[in-house]
């Protein structure tokens, strides 16, 4: 039987003698079966990354997961091995993170999407295999993680940013980094802590190995060489530097928290209501009862109007309904328009209505319309970033051969504009930035609206198609990151929950239970100033990605120059 060893690993057996301590023995045992050890480490790393995401608040597991993944892929015999271990980690991460994508359509879309997303973690393993040979490798490896996150958020079909490390950090120490460099900087800070932990582990093992007198077995595990090498002593300077990196990055986030705006800080306050009308039933067929969904939101708004009249809640300046609250086109259907107008008149405030509009060519638009009482429709935001394989199906003729649900994908088309709608209030016009459901995962959605003058942000969403899964909590965490990123209060209005009022420091002031009709009313401050992240836009992520690309090029050149030429 072929032994479970990697090329150049003939000295993996522990050295004899009394110099080997418990750490050396553990590492030596791992070296006896290196491929299995790395495979198990990759699985553990992916599961730790998953566990760091909501609804759990175990954000601190993310850097540990990155550290273990870095150790698993670093120093592998061949580059393709780095990709393989990274891919396994990606599957262990995305498969438990994304089951909601197939909750009503079967496992095929869920497994396919997870498999594609795992490719980018495999790419991380491949690139890490190269850049980990450079001096200061923890920095370059962290930059490589950011590069692969950017790639996944961009390609194919517009990308899929779900699962960015930043979106698991809404309750963590790293969240304040968002106001400086947005979600990409949060991800980079988490990854840098993880690679720093890996560097600390490597340096400590080298030091322990040197002290124990190991002639090569354990020492090989800590070599920068692509194959297990001979022991190279590491100075305390490297260990101290790695330890400082691990400590300073998260502590800087804690210090940055003091710079976040207070919940009441702003130019002037307005009172906002969010309506959660709920749906008759969950699943893909919820919109078969479109009239009932609209009626639910009208009914809950009328109840709010009665509570306002009774003095139980304050008069709102604007009411926000969720995505798909009126799948009956109110611009074409007089009954729907009349019902919405009456609700707006009764509540004495404009309503932002999530509606599906039918275009002249029979395509559809996912829109948020400002409905001004009896005056009817005003400004609107047409969803610009639409969901592939859901709101539309690329290569429909091809994919319909693989799933009976292919023809149930929508025929939505993307809108245009800056993502801002204006409402009239007693205190003057208010600019509201809108990112409809899926859009909140993309950095550019709110970047554009804030730069266009948005003073308040809202995320109208419909999660009825994802049942009782973790999806709604994952999306809620994204809204919290966006609040800090742009220094704006965020109103989350969801058909089935969780709806929430989020202040500019990322804290949830109010939230609803799932699957219950509800109304939230809160006074939130309007803000005009721009955070550093809002000013810089995608620049910080671009810089980190350029560094990663440069480090990869340098590593490849270094390897080529080191290769003997016959």
Coordinates of C-alpha atoms in Angstrom, one line a residue:
X1 CA 0.0 0.0 0.0
X2 CA 1.3 3.4 -0.9
X3 CA 2.2 5.4 2.3
X4 CA 0.2 8.6 3.0
X5 CA 3.1 10.9 2.4
X6 CA 3.8 13.9 0.2
X7 CA 6.9 14.3 -2.0
X8 CA 10.0 15.1 -0.1
X9 CA 8.4 13.9 3.2
X10 CA 10.6 10.9 3.8
X11 CA 11.8 12.3 7.1
X12 CA 8.3 12.7 8.5
X13 CA 8.8 10.2 11.3
X14 CA 9.5 11.7 14.7
X15 CA 13.1 11.9 15.8
X16 CA 14.1 9.5 18.5
X17 CA 15.5 10.8 21.7
X18 CA 14.3 12.6 24.8
X19 CA 14.1 16.0 23.2
X20 CA 10.7 15.7 21.7
X21 CA 7.9 17.4 23.7
X22 CA 4.2 16.9 23.4
X23 CA 3.8 19.5 20.7
X24 CA 6.6 17.9 18.7
X25 CA 4.9 14.5 19.1
X26 CA 1.6 15.8 18.0
X27 CA 3.0 17.5 14.9
X28 CA 5.1 14.3 14.2
X29 CA 1.9 12.2 14.2
X30 CA 0.3 14.7 11.9
X31 CA 3.3 14.5 9.6
X32 CA 3.0 10.7 9.4
X33 CA -0.3 11.2 7.5
X34 CA 0.1 14.7 6.0
X35 CA -2.6 14.4 3.3
X36 CA -5.2 13.2 5.7
X37 CA -4.2 15.8 8.2
X38 CA -4.4 18.7 5.7
X39 CA -7.8 17.4 4.4
X40 CA -9.2 17.3 7.9
X41 CA -7.8 20.7 8.7
X42 CA -9.4 22.1 5.5
X43 CA -12.8 20.7 6.5
X44 CA -12.5 22.1 10.0
X45 CA -11.5 25.5 8.6
X46 CA -14.6 25.7 6.4
X47 CA -16.9 24.7 9.2
X48 CA -15.4 27.3 11.5
X49 CA -16.0 30.0 8.8
X50 CA -19.6 28.8 8.5
X51 CA -20.1 28.9 12.3
X52 CA -18.9 32.5 12.5
X53 CA -22.0 33.6 10.5
X54 CA -25.5 34.6 11.8
X55 CA -27.7 33.7 13.5
X56 CA -24.7 32.6 15.6
X57 CA -22.6 35.3 17.2
X58 CA -19.3 33.4 17.0
X59 CA -17.6 36.0 14.9
X60 CA -14.2 35.2 16.5
X61 CA -14.1 31.8 14.8
X62 CA -13.5 33.4 11.4
X63 CA -9.9 34.3 11.9
X64 CA -9.3 30.9 13.5
X65 CA -10.8 29.3 10.4
X66 CA -8.5 31.4 8.1
X67 CA -5.5 30.4 10.2
X68 CA -6.2 26.7 10.0
X69 CA -7.0 27.0 6.2
X70 CA -3.7 28.8 5.7
X71 CA -1.7 26.1 7.5
X72 CA -3.6 23.4 5.5
X73 CA -2.7 24.9 2.1
X74 CA 0.7 26.4 2.9
X75 CA 3.8 24.3 1.9
X76 CA 1.9 21.6 0.0
X77 CA 3.9 19.6 -2.4
X78 CA 2.2 21.0 -5.6
X79 CA 0.1 24.0 -6.4
X80 CA -2.8 21.8 -7.4
X81 CA -2.8 20.3 -3.9
X82 CA -3.2 23.8 -2.5
X83 CA -6.2 24.3 -4.8
X84 CA -7.7 20.9 -3.7
X85 CA -7.4 21.5 0.0
X86 CA -8.9 25.0 -0.5
X87 CA -11.7 23.6 -2.5
X88 CA -12.6 21.1 0.2
X89 CA -12.6 24.0 2.8
X90 CA -14.9 26.0 0.4
X91 CA -17.4 23.1 0.3
X92 CA -17.3 22.8 4.1
X93 CA -18.0 26.5 4.3
X94 CA -20.7 27.1 1.6
X95 CA -22.7 23.9 1.7
X96 CA -24.0 24.6 5.3
X97 CA -24.2 28.3 4.6
X98 CA -26.4 28.2 1.5
X99 CA -29.0 25.4 1.8
X100 CA -31.7 28.1 1.7
X101 CA -31.0 28.5 -2.1
X102 CA -32.6 25.1 -2.7
X103 CA -35.2 25.0 0.0
X104 CA -38.1 24.8 -2.4
X105 CA -36.4 23.8 -5.6
X106 CA -34.4 20.7 -4.5
X107 CA -30.7 20.3 -3.7
X108 CA -29.3 20.7 -7.3
X109 CA -29.1 24.6 -7.3
X110 CA -27.8 24.6 -3.7
X111 CA -25.0 22.1 -4.4
X112 CA -24.1 23.7 -7.7
X113 CA -23.8 27.2 -6.3
X114 CA -21.8 25.9 -3.3
X115 CA -19.5 24.0 -5.7
X116 CA -18.9 27.2 -7.8
X117 CA -18.3 29.3 -4.7
X118 CA -15.8 26.8 -3.4
X119 CA -13.7 27.2 -6.5
X120 CA -12.7 30.7 -5.2
X121 CA -11.5 29.2 -1.9
X122 CA -9.6 26.7 -4.0
X123 CA -8.0 29.6 -5.9
X124 CA -7.1 31.1 -2.5
X125 CA -5.3 27.8 -1.7
X126 CA -3.5 27.8 -5.0
X127 CA -2.3 31.4 -4.7
X128 CA -1.4 30.9 -1.0
X129 CA 0.8 28.0 -2.0
X130 CA 2.9 30.5 -4.0
X131 CA 2.8 33.8 -2.0
X132 CA 3.5 32.0 1.3
X133 CA 7.1 31.7 0.2
X134 CA 7.6 35.5 0.3
X135 CA 9.0 37.4 3.3
X136 CA 6.1 38.9 5.3
X137 CA 3.8 36.2 3.9
X138 CA 0.8 36.7 6.3
X139 CA 0.2 40.1 4.7
X140 CA 0.2 38.7 1.2
X141 CA -1.9 35.7 2.0
X142 CA -4.6 38.0 3.6
X143 CA -4.5 40.1 0.4
X144 CA -5.0 37.0 -1.7
X145 CA -8.1 36.2 0.4
X146 CA -9.4 39.7 -0.5
X147 CA -8.6 39.2 -4.1
X148 CA -10.6 35.9 -4.3
X149 CA -13.5 37.5 -2.5
X150 CA -13.5 40.3 -5.1
X151 CA -13.4 37.7 -7.9
X152 CA -16.4 35.8 -6.4
X153 CA -18.4 39.0 -6.0
X154 CA -17.8 39.9 -9.7
X155 CA -17.8 36.7 -11.7
X156 CA -19.8 35.0 -13.2
X157 CA -23.2 36.5 -13.9
X158 CA -22.3 39.6 -11.9
X159 CA -20.9 37.6 -9.0
X160 CA -22.2 36.3 -5.7
X161 CA -20.8 38.2 -2.6
X162 CA -22.8 36.1 -0.1
X163 CA -20.3 34.6 2.5
X164 CA -17.9 37.5 2.6
X165 CA -16.0 37.4 5.9
X166 CA -17.3 40.9 6.7
X167 CA -20.9 39.7 6.7
X168 CA -20.2 37.5 9.7
X169 CA -18.8 40.3 11.8
X170 CA -21.9 42.4 12.6
X171 CA -21.5 41.6 16.3
X172 CA -17.7 41.6 16.3
X173 CA -14.7 43.8 17.0
X174 CA -13.9 44.2 13.3
X175 CA -17.2 45.9 12.3
X176 CA -15.9 49.5 12.8
X177 CA -13.4 48.9 10.0
X178 CA -16.4 49.2 7.6
X179 CA -16.5 53.0 8.1
X180 CA -12.9 53.2 6.8
X181 CA -12.8 50.8 3.9
X182 CA -16.2 49.2 3.7
X183 CA -17.0 45.5 3.9
X184 CA -13.7 44.6 1.9
X185 CA -11.6 46.1 4.7
X186 CA -13.5 44.2 7.3
X187 CA -12.8 41.0 5.4
X188 CA -9.2 41.9 5.0
X189 CA -8.8 42.6 8.7
X190 CA -10.3 39.3 9.7
X191 CA -8.1 37.4 7.1
X192 CA -5.0 39.3 8.3
X193 CA -5.7 38.3 11.9
X194 CA -6.0 34.7 10.7
X195 CA -2.8 34.6 8.7
X196 CA -1.1 36.3 11.6
X197 CA -2.3 33.5 13.8
X198 CA -0.9 31.0 11.2
X199 CA 2.4 32.9 11.2
X200 CA 2.5 32.8 15.0
X201 CA 1.9 29.0 14.9
X202 CA 4.6 28.5 12.3
X203 CA 7.2 30.6 14.2
X204 CA 6.4 29.0 17.6
X205 CA 6.7 25.5 16.2
X206 CA 10.0 26.3 14.7
X207 CA 11.2 27.7 18.0
X208 CA 10.0 24.6 19.9
X209 CA 11.5 22.3 17.3
X210 CA 14.9 24.1 17.6
X211 CA 14.8 23.8 21.4
X212 CA 13.8 20.1 21.2
X213 CA 16.6 19.2 18.8
X214 CA 14.4 17.7 16.1
X215 CA 16.5 16.8 13.2
X216 CA 13.9 17.4 10.5
X217 CA 10.6 15.7 11.0
X218 CA 8.6 18.3 12.9
X219 CA 10.7 21.1 11.5
X220 CA 9.7 20.2 8.0
X221 CA 6.1 21.2 8.7
X222 CA 7.1 24.7 9.4
X223 CA 9.3 25.2 6.4
X224 CA 8.6 27.8 3.7
X225 CA 9.8 25.4 1.1
X226 CA 7.3 23.8 -1.1
X227 CA 8.5 20.5 0.2
X228 CA 9.3 19.6 3.8
X229 CA 12.7 21.0 4.4
X230 CA 15.4 21.1 7.0
X231 CA 15.1 23.1 10.2
X232 CA 15.7 26.9 9.9
X233 CA 15.8 28.7 13.2
X234 CA 13.4 31.6 13.6
X235 CA 14.3 34.6 15.6
X236 CA 12.0 35.9 18.4
X237 CA 11.5 39.0 16.2
X238 CA 9.2 37.1 13.8
X239 CA 7.2 35.5 16.6
X240 CA 6.8 38.9 18.3
X241 CA 5.8 40.5 15.0
X242 CA 3.1 37.9 14.4
X243 CA 1.8 38.1 17.9
X244 CA 1.6 41.9 17.6
X245 CA -0.3 41.5 14.3
X246 CA -2.8 39.2 15.9
X247 CA -3.4 41.6 18.8
X248 CA -3.3 44.9 17.0
X249 CA -5.7 44.3 14.2
X250 CA -8.8 43.4 16.3
X251 CA -7.9 45.9 19.0
X252 CA -7.7 48.7 16.4
X253 CA -11.3 47.7 15.6
X254 CA -12.3 48.1 19.2
X255 CA -10.6 51.6 19.3
X256 CA -12.3 52.6 16.0
X257 CA -15.7 51.9 17.6
X258 CA -15.4 55.1 19.6
X259 CA -15.4 57.0 16.3
X260 CA -18.8 55.6 15.2
X261 CA -21.7 58.0 15.3
X262 CA -24.1 57.8 18.2
X263 CA -27.6 56.5 17.6
X264 CA -29.1 60.0 17.8
X265 CA -26.3 61.9 15.9
X266 CA -27.5 63.5 12.8
X267 CA -28.8 66.6 11.1
X268 CA -32.5 66.2 12.0
X269 CA -34.7 63.3 13.0
X270 CA -37.6 61.8 11.1
X271 CA -40.1 59.1 12.2
X272 CA -40.1 56.0 10.0
X273 CA -42.5 53.0 10.0
X274 CA -41.7 49.6 8.6
X275 CA -44.6 47.3 7.8
X276 CA -44.3 43.5 7.8
X277 CA -47.6 42.2 6.5
X278 CA -46.5 38.5 6.1
X279 CA -47.8 36.1 3.4
X280 CA -50.5 33.5 3.2
X281 CA -48.0 30.7 2.8
X282 CA -44.3 30.2 2.3
X283 CA -42.6 28.9 -0.8
X284 CA -42.4 29.7 -4.4
X285 CA -46.1 29.8 -4.8
X286 CA -46.7 32.6 -2.2
X287 CA -47.3 35.1 -5.0
X288 CA -50.2 32.9 -6.4
X289 CA -52.1 34.8 -3.7
X290 CA -50.9 38.3 -4.7
X291 CA -54.1 40.0 -3.6
X292 CA -53.8 38.5 -0.2
X293 CA -50.2 39.7 0.2
X294 CA -51.2 43.2 -0.8
X295 CA -54.2 43.1 1.5
X296 CA -52.0 41.9 4.4
X297 CA -49.8 45.0 4.1
X298 CA -52.8 47.3 3.6
X299 CA -54.4 45.8 6.7
X300 CA -51.4 46.2 8.9
X301 CA -50.9 49.8 7.7
X302 CA -54.6 50.5 8.6
X303 CA -54.0 49.1 12.0
X304 CA -51.0 51.4 12.4
X305 CA -53.1 54.3 11.3
X306 CA -55.6 53.5 14.1
X307 CA -52.8 53.3 16.6
X308 CA -51.5 56.7 15.5
X309 CA -55.0 58.2 15.9
X310 CA -55.2 56.7 19.4
X311 CA -51.9 58.2 20.3
X312 CA -50.2 54.9 20.9
X313 CA -47.4 55.5 18.4
X314 CA -46.0 58.7 16.8
X315 CA -47.0 59.9 13.4
X316 CA -44.5 58.6 10.9
X317 CA -43.1 60.8 8.1
X318 CA -42.8 57.9 5.8
X319 CA -43.9 54.3 5.8
X320 CA -41.8 51.5 4.1
X321 CA -43.4 48.3 2.8
X322 CA -41.2 45.4 1.8
X323 CA -40.3 44.0 -1.6
X324 CA -43.2 42.2 -3.4
X325 CA -45.7 43.8 -1.1
X326 CA -47.7 44.5 -4.2
X327 CA -47.1 41.9 -6.9
X328 CA -50.2 43.3 -8.6
X329 CA -48.9 46.2 -10.8
X330 CA -50.5 49.3 -9.2
X331 CA -49.6 51.3 -12.3
X332 CA -51.8 49.0 -14.4
X333 CA -54.4 47.8 -11.9
X334 CA -56.8 50.5 -10.6
X335 CA -58.0 48.4 -7.7
X336 CA -54.4 47.9 -6.3
X337 CA -53.7 51.6 -6.8
X338 CA -56.8 52.6 -5.0
X339 CA -56.1 50.3 -2.1
X340 CA -52.6 51.6 -1.7
X341 CA -53.7 55.3 -2.0
X342 CA -56.3 54.8 0.7
X343 CA -53.7 53.3 3.1
X344 CA -51.4 56.2 2.4
X345 CA -54.2 58.7 3.1
X346 CA -55.2 56.9 6.3
X347 CA -51.7 56.7 7.7
X348 CA -51.1 60.4 6.6
X349 CA -47.7 59.6 5.1
X350 CA -46.2 58.5 1.8
X351 CA -45.6 54.8 1.4
X352 CA -42.6 53.2 -0.3
X353 CA -44.3 50.3 -2.0
X354 CA -42.4 47.2 -3.3
X355 CA -44.1 46.4 -6.5
X356 CA -43.6 44.2 -9.6
X357 CA -44.3 46.3 -12.7
X358 CA -45.1 44.8 -16.1
X359 CA -43.2 46.5 -19.0
X360 CA -44.5 47.0 -22.5
X361 CA -42.4 44.0 -23.8
X362 CA -43.9 41.8 -21.0
X363 CA -40.7 41.7 -19.0
X364 CA -41.0 42.8 -15.4
X365 CA -39.3 45.3 -13.1
X366 CA -38.8 44.9 -9.4
X367 CA -39.5 48.4 -8.1
X368 CA -39.9 50.5 -5.0
X369 CA -42.4 53.3 -5.7
X370 CA -43.0 56.4 -3.6
X371 CA -46.8 56.5 -3.2
X372 CA -48.1 59.9 -2.2
X373 CA -51.7 59.4 -0.9
X374 CA -54.4 60.3 -3.4
X375 CA -51.7 61.7 -5.8
X376 CA -50.5 58.2 -6.4
X377 CA -47.1 57.1 -7.7
X378 CA -44.1 59.4 -7.5
X379 CA -40.4 58.6 -7.8
X380 CA -39.3 55.0 -8.0
X381 CA -36.2 52.8 -7.7
X382 CA -36.0 49.9 -10.2
X383 CA -33.8 47.1 -8.8
X384 CA -30.5 47.3 -10.7
X385 CA -28.7 44.1 -9.4
X386 CA -31.1 41.3 -10.2
X387 CA -30.6 37.7 -9.1
X388 CA -29.5 35.2 -11.7
X389 CA -31.4 31.9 -11.7
X390 CA -34.2 33.5 -9.7
X391 CA -35.3 36.8 -11.1
X392 CA -33.9 35.9 -14.5
X393 CA -32.3 32.8 -16.0
X394 CA -29.2 33.2 -18.1
X395 CA -28.9 30.7 -20.9
X396 CA -32.5 29.6 -20.3
X397 CA -32.6 27.1 -23.1
X398 CA -29.5 25.4 -21.8
X399 CA -30.4 25.3 -18.1
X400 CA -34.0 24.1 -18.6
X401 CA -32.5 20.7 -19.5
X402 CA -31.2 20.3 -15.9
X403 CA -34.2 21.3 -13.8
X404 CA -37.9 21.5 -14.1
X405 CA -37.8 24.7 -12.1
X406 CA -35.8 26.6 -14.8
X407 CA -39.0 27.9 -16.5
X408 CA -40.2 29.3 -13.2
X409 CA -37.3 31.8 -13.1
X410 CA -38.5 35.3 -13.7
X411 CA -38.1 37.6 -16.7
X412 CA -37.0 40.6 -14.7
X413 CA -34.8 43.3 -16.3
X414 CA -32.4 45.5 -14.4
X415 CA -33.2 49.2 -13.8
X416 CA -31.0 52.3 -13.9
X417 CA -30.5 55.3 -11.7
X418 CA -28.7 56.1 -8.5
X419 CA -30.8 54.2 -6.1
X420 CA -32.3 57.3 -4.4
X421 CA -36.0 58.2 -4.0
X422 CA -37.2 61.4 -2.4
X423 CA -40.2 61.8 -0.1
X424 CA -41.9 65.0 1.1
X425 CA -42.1 65.4 4.9
X426 CA -43.1 68.3 7.1
X427 CA -39.5 69.1 7.7
X428 CA -38.6 69.1 4.0
X429 CA -37.7 66.5 1.4
X430 CA -35.8 63.4 2.4
X431 CA -33.5 61.4 0.2
X432 CA -33.8 57.7 0.9
X433 CA -31.3 55.2 -0.6
X434 CA -32.8 51.9 -1.6
X435 CA -31.1 48.5 -2.0
X436 CA -33.7 45.9 -2.7
X437 CA -33.1 42.5 -1.1
X438 CA -30.2 40.9 -3.1
X439 CA -28.7 44.3 -3.8
X440 CA -27.6 44.8 -0.2
X441 CA -24.9 42.2 -0.7
X442 CA -23.1 44.3 -3.3
X443 CA -20.8 47.1 -2.2
X444 CA -21.8 49.4 -5.1
X445 CA -25.5 49.5 -4.4
X446 CA -25.4 51.9 -1.4
X447 CA -22.1 53.5 -2.5
X448 CA -24.0 55.1 -5.4
X449 CA -27.0 56.1 -3.4
X450 CA -25.0 57.7 -0.6
X451 CA -22.9 59.6 -3.0
X452 CA -26.1 60.8 -4.7
X453 CA -27.3 62.3 -1.4
X454 CA -29.1 59.5 0.5
X455 CA -29.7 60.6 4.1
X456 CA -31.4 57.3 5.2
X457 CA -31.1 53.8 3.8
X458 CA -33.6 51.1 3.4
X459 CA -33.5 47.4 2.5
X460 CA -37.0 46.2 1.4
X461 CA -36.9 42.4 1.1
X462 CA -39.0 39.3 0.5
X463 CA -37.8 36.2 2.2
X464 CA -40.9 34.1 1.9
X465 CA -39.2 32.0 -0.8
X466 CA -36.5 31.0 1.7
X467 CA -38.7 29.7 4.5
X468 CA -37.4 29.4 8.0
X469 CA -33.8 29.3 7.0
X470 CA -30.8 31.3 8.2
X471 CA -31.0 33.5 5.1
X472 CA -32.9 36.3 6.7
X473 CA -30.4 36.6 9.6
X474 CA -27.4 36.6 7.1
X475 CA -29.1 39.4 5.2
X476 CA -29.8 41.4 8.3
X477 CA -26.1 41.2 9.2
X478 CA -25.3 42.7 5.8
X479 CA -27.6 45.7 6.5
X480 CA -25.8 46.2 9.8
X481 CA -22.4 46.3 8.0
X482 CA -23.8 48.8 5.5
X483 CA -25.1 51.1 8.3
X484 CA -21.6 51.4 9.7
X485 CA -20.0 51.5 6.3
X486 CA -22.0 54.6 5.3
X487 CA -22.8 56.1 8.7
X488 CA -26.6 55.9 8.0
X489 CA -29.5 54.5 9.8
X490 CA -31.0 51.5 7.9
X491 CA -34.6 50.4 7.8
X492 CA -35.1 46.8 6.9
X493 CA -38.7 45.9 5.8
X494 CA -39.4 42.2 5.1
X495 CA -42.6 40.5 4.1
X496 CA -42.1 37.6 6.6
X497 CA -39.3 39.1 8.8
X498 CA -36.9 39.8 10.3
X499 CA -37.7 43.5 9.8
X500 CA -35.5 45.9 11.8
X501 CA -34.5 49.4 12.6
X502 CA -30.7 49.7 12.6
X503 CA -28.8 52.8 13.8
X504 CA -25.6 54.2 12.2
X505 CA -23.4 52.3 14.6
X506 CA -24.8 49.0 13.4
X507 CA -26.9 48.3 16.4
X508 CA -30.5 46.9 16.1
X509 CA -32.9 49.2 17.8
X510 CA -36.0 47.3 17.0
X511 CA -36.8 44.0 15.2
X512 CA -39.8 41.8 14.5
X513 CA -40.3 38.1 15.0
X514 CA -40.6 36.1 11.8
X515 CA -43.9 35.1 10.2
X516 CA -46.0 37.6 12.2
X517 CA -47.7 40.7 10.9
X518 CA -46.0 43.7 12.6
X519 CA -45.2 47.3 12.4
X520 CA -42.1 49.1 13.7
X521 CA -42.0 52.8 14.3
X522 CA -38.8 54.6 15.2
X523 CA -37.3 58.1 15.1
X524 CA -34.1 58.0 13.2
X525 CA -31.6 60.7 12.4
X526 CA -30.8 61.9 8.9
X527 CA -27.2 62.2 8.0
X528 CA -25.4 64.1 5.2
X529 CA -21.7 63.6 6.0
X530 CA -19.8 60.9 4.3
X531 CA -17.7 58.3 6.0
X532 CA -14.2 57.6 4.7
X533 CA -15.5 54.4 3.1
X534 CA -18.2 56.3 1.3
X535 CA -15.6 58.8 0.0
X536 CA -13.1 56.2 -1.1
X537 CA -15.6 53.7 -2.6
X538 CA -13.9 50.7 -4.1
X539 CA -10.4 52.1 -3.8
X540 CA -9.3 50.2 -0.7
X541 CA -10.3 46.9 -2.1
X542 CA -8.6 47.7 -5.4
X543 CA -5.3 48.5 -3.6
X544 CA -5.4 45.2 -1.7
X545 CA -6.2 43.3 -4.8
X546 CA -3.3 44.9 -6.7
X547 CA -1.0 44.0 -3.8
X548 CA -2.2 40.4 -4.0
X549 CA -1.6 40.3 -7.8
X550 CA 1.8 41.9 -7.4
X551 CA 2.8 39.4 -4.6
X552 CA 1.6 36.5 -6.8
X553 CA 3.7 37.8 -9.7
X554 CA 6.8 38.2 -7.5
X555 CA 6.4 34.7 -6.1
X556 CA 6.2 33.2 -9.5
X557 CA 9.2 35.1 -10.7
X558 CA 11.1 34.1 -7.6
X559 CA 10.2 30.4 -8.2
X560 CA 11.3 30.6 -11.9
X561 CA 14.6 32.2 -11.0
X562 CA 15.2 29.5 -8.4
X563 CA 14.4 26.6 -10.8
X564 CA 17.7 25.0 -12.1
X565 CA 18.1 25.3 -15.8
X566 CA 19.7 22.4 -17.6

